[in-house]
């Protein structure tokens, strides 16, 4: 079973977080699920550079990568991933152009649990929502 190292961007802007919905793809169990934008890390590529590249490719957004927030290991039926999720910021929200998603939403951390998240992204959404309750 293949294992991939991936990165995810928790993009924050004015108290909201960007949530991106996948379309239909190779694996039905992640079709139409929400995720934090990101993708696979290329061999030898620094994680933060991979994250900036993937977000620019997927949604045409320039981000500032702040800090590692959470790392998830998840085993899907056909592959497994280690996903490093970083807190990020942007001031470039007007330029979203979706290349790999069918829609994006800006939600407050408390609103994140209402979405149908991909299994690997769910622990991150839950952690962000729980942290918002404790503020």
Coordinates of C-alpha atoms in Angstrom, one line a residue:
X1 CA 0.0 0.0 0.0
X2 CA 1.5 3.4 -1.0
X3 CA 2.2 5.9 1.7
X4 CA 2.4 9.7 0.9
X5 CA 3.7 12.7 2.8
X6 CA 1.3 15.5 2.3
X7 CA 0.8 19.1 3.6
X8 CA -2.4 21.0 4.4
X9 CA -2.9 24.7 4.8
X10 CA -5.2 26.0 7.6
X11 CA -5.6 29.4 5.8
X12 CA -6.9 32.1 8.2
X13 CA -8.3 35.5 7.2
X14 CA -10.3 37.8 9.5
X15 CA -11.2 35.1 11.9
X16 CA -12.4 32.6 9.2
X17 CA -10.7 29.5 7.8
X18 CA -10.8 28.4 4.2
X19 CA -12.5 25.0 3.6
X20 CA -12.3 23.4 0.2
X21 CA -14.6 20.8 -1.2
X22 CA -13.3 18.1 -3.4
X23 CA -15.1 16.9 -6.5
X24 CA -15.4 13.4 -7.8
X25 CA -12.1 11.6 -8.2
X26 CA -10.2 8.3 -8.1
X27 CA -11.4 7.3 -4.7
X28 CA -15.2 7.5 -3.9
X29 CA -14.6 7.6 -0.2
X30 CA -13.1 11.1 -0.4
X31 CA -15.4 12.4 -3.2
X32 CA -17.2 15.7 -2.3
X33 CA -15.5 15.8 1.1
X34 CA -14.1 19.0 2.6
X35 CA -10.4 19.4 3.1
X36 CA -7.8 21.9 3.9
X37 CA -6.0 22.9 0.7
X38 CA -2.6 21.2 0.1
X39 CA -1.1 18.1 -1.5
X40 CA 1.8 15.8 -1.9
X41 CA 5.3 16.7 -1.0
X42 CA 7.9 16.1 -3.7
X43 CA 11.1 14.2 -2.9
X44 CA 13.5 16.5 -1.2
X45 CA 11.1 19.4 -1.1
X46 CA 10.8 21.3 2.2
X47 CA 7.3 21.0 3.7
X48 CA 6.6 24.8 3.8
X49 CA 7.7 25.2 0.2
X50 CA 5.5 22.2 -0.9
X51 CA 2.5 23.9 0.9
X52 CA 3.0 27.2 -0.8
X53 CA 3.4 25.5 -4.2
X54 CA 0.3 23.3 -3.7
X55 CA -2.0 26.1 -2.6
X56 CA -0.8 28.3 -5.5
X57 CA -1.5 25.4 -7.9
X58 CA -4.9 24.4 -6.5
X59 CA -6.5 27.8 -5.7
X60 CA -4.1 30.5 -7.0
X61 CA -3.6 31.9 -3.5
X62 CA -0.4 33.3 -2.1
X63 CA -0.1 32.3 1.6
X64 CA 2.3 33.0 4.5
X65 CA 3.1 29.7 6.3
X66 CA 3.2 30.4 10.0
X67 CA 3.6 27.3 12.1
X68 CA 2.9 23.5 12.3
X69 CA -0.4 23.0 13.9
X70 CA -1.1 19.3 13.8
X71 CA 0.2 16.1 12.2
X72 CA -2.1 13.3 11.2
X73 CA -1.4 9.7 10.2
X74 CA -4.4 8.2 8.4
X75 CA -4.9 4.9 6.6
X76 CA -7.4 5.0 3.8
X77 CA -8.5 1.7 2.0
X78 CA -6.0 2.2 -0.9
X79 CA -3.2 4.4 0.6
X80 CA -2.0 6.0 3.8
X81 CA -0.8 9.5 4.5
X82 CA 1.2 11.5 7.0
X83 CA -0.2 15.0 6.8
X84 CA 1.4 18.0 8.3
X85 CA -1.1 20.8 8.7
X86 CA 0.2 24.4 9.1
X87 CA -1.5 27.6 10.3
X88 CA -1.3 30.0 7.4
X89 CA -2.5 33.6 6.6
X90 CA -3.2 35.5 3.5
X91 CA -4.3 38.9 2.5
X92 CA -4.9 37.8 -1.1
X93 CA -8.5 36.4 -0.7
X94 CA -9.9 38.1 -3.8
X95 CA -7.9 35.9 -6.2
X96 CA -9.3 32.4 -5.5
X97 CA -9.4 30.3 -8.7
X98 CA -10.4 26.7 -8.1
X99 CA -8.4 24.2 -10.1
X100 CA -9.1 21.0 -8.1
X101 CA -12.1 21.8 -5.9
X102 CA -15.7 22.4 -6.7
X103 CA -16.2 25.1 -4.0
X104 CA -14.6 26.9 -1.1
X105 CA -16.1 28.4 2.0
X106 CA -14.7 30.7 4.7
X107 CA -16.0 29.5 8.1
X108 CA -15.3 30.4 11.7
X109 CA -13.6 27.6 13.7
X110 CA -16.9 26.9 15.5
X111 CA -18.6 26.3 12.2
X112 CA -16.1 23.7 10.9
X113 CA -17.9 20.6 12.4
X114 CA -20.9 21.2 10.2
X115 CA -19.0 20.2 7.0
X116 CA -18.5 16.6 5.7
X117 CA -14.7 16.4 6.1
X118 CA -12.3 13.9 4.6
X119 CA -11.3 11.4 7.3
X120 CA -7.7 12.7 7.5
X121 CA -8.8 16.3 7.8
X122 CA -11.5 15.7 10.4
X123 CA -9.1 15.6 13.5
X124 CA -7.7 19.0 12.4
X125 CA -11.2 20.6 12.0
X126 CA -12.2 19.1 15.4
X127 CA -9.1 20.5 17.1
X128 CA -9.7 23.9 15.6
X129 CA -13.3 23.9 16.7
X130 CA -12.5 22.7 20.3
X131 CA -9.8 25.4 20.6
X132 CA -12.3 28.1 19.6
X133 CA -14.7 26.9 22.4
X134 CA -11.9 27.3 24.9
X135 CA -11.1 30.9 24.0

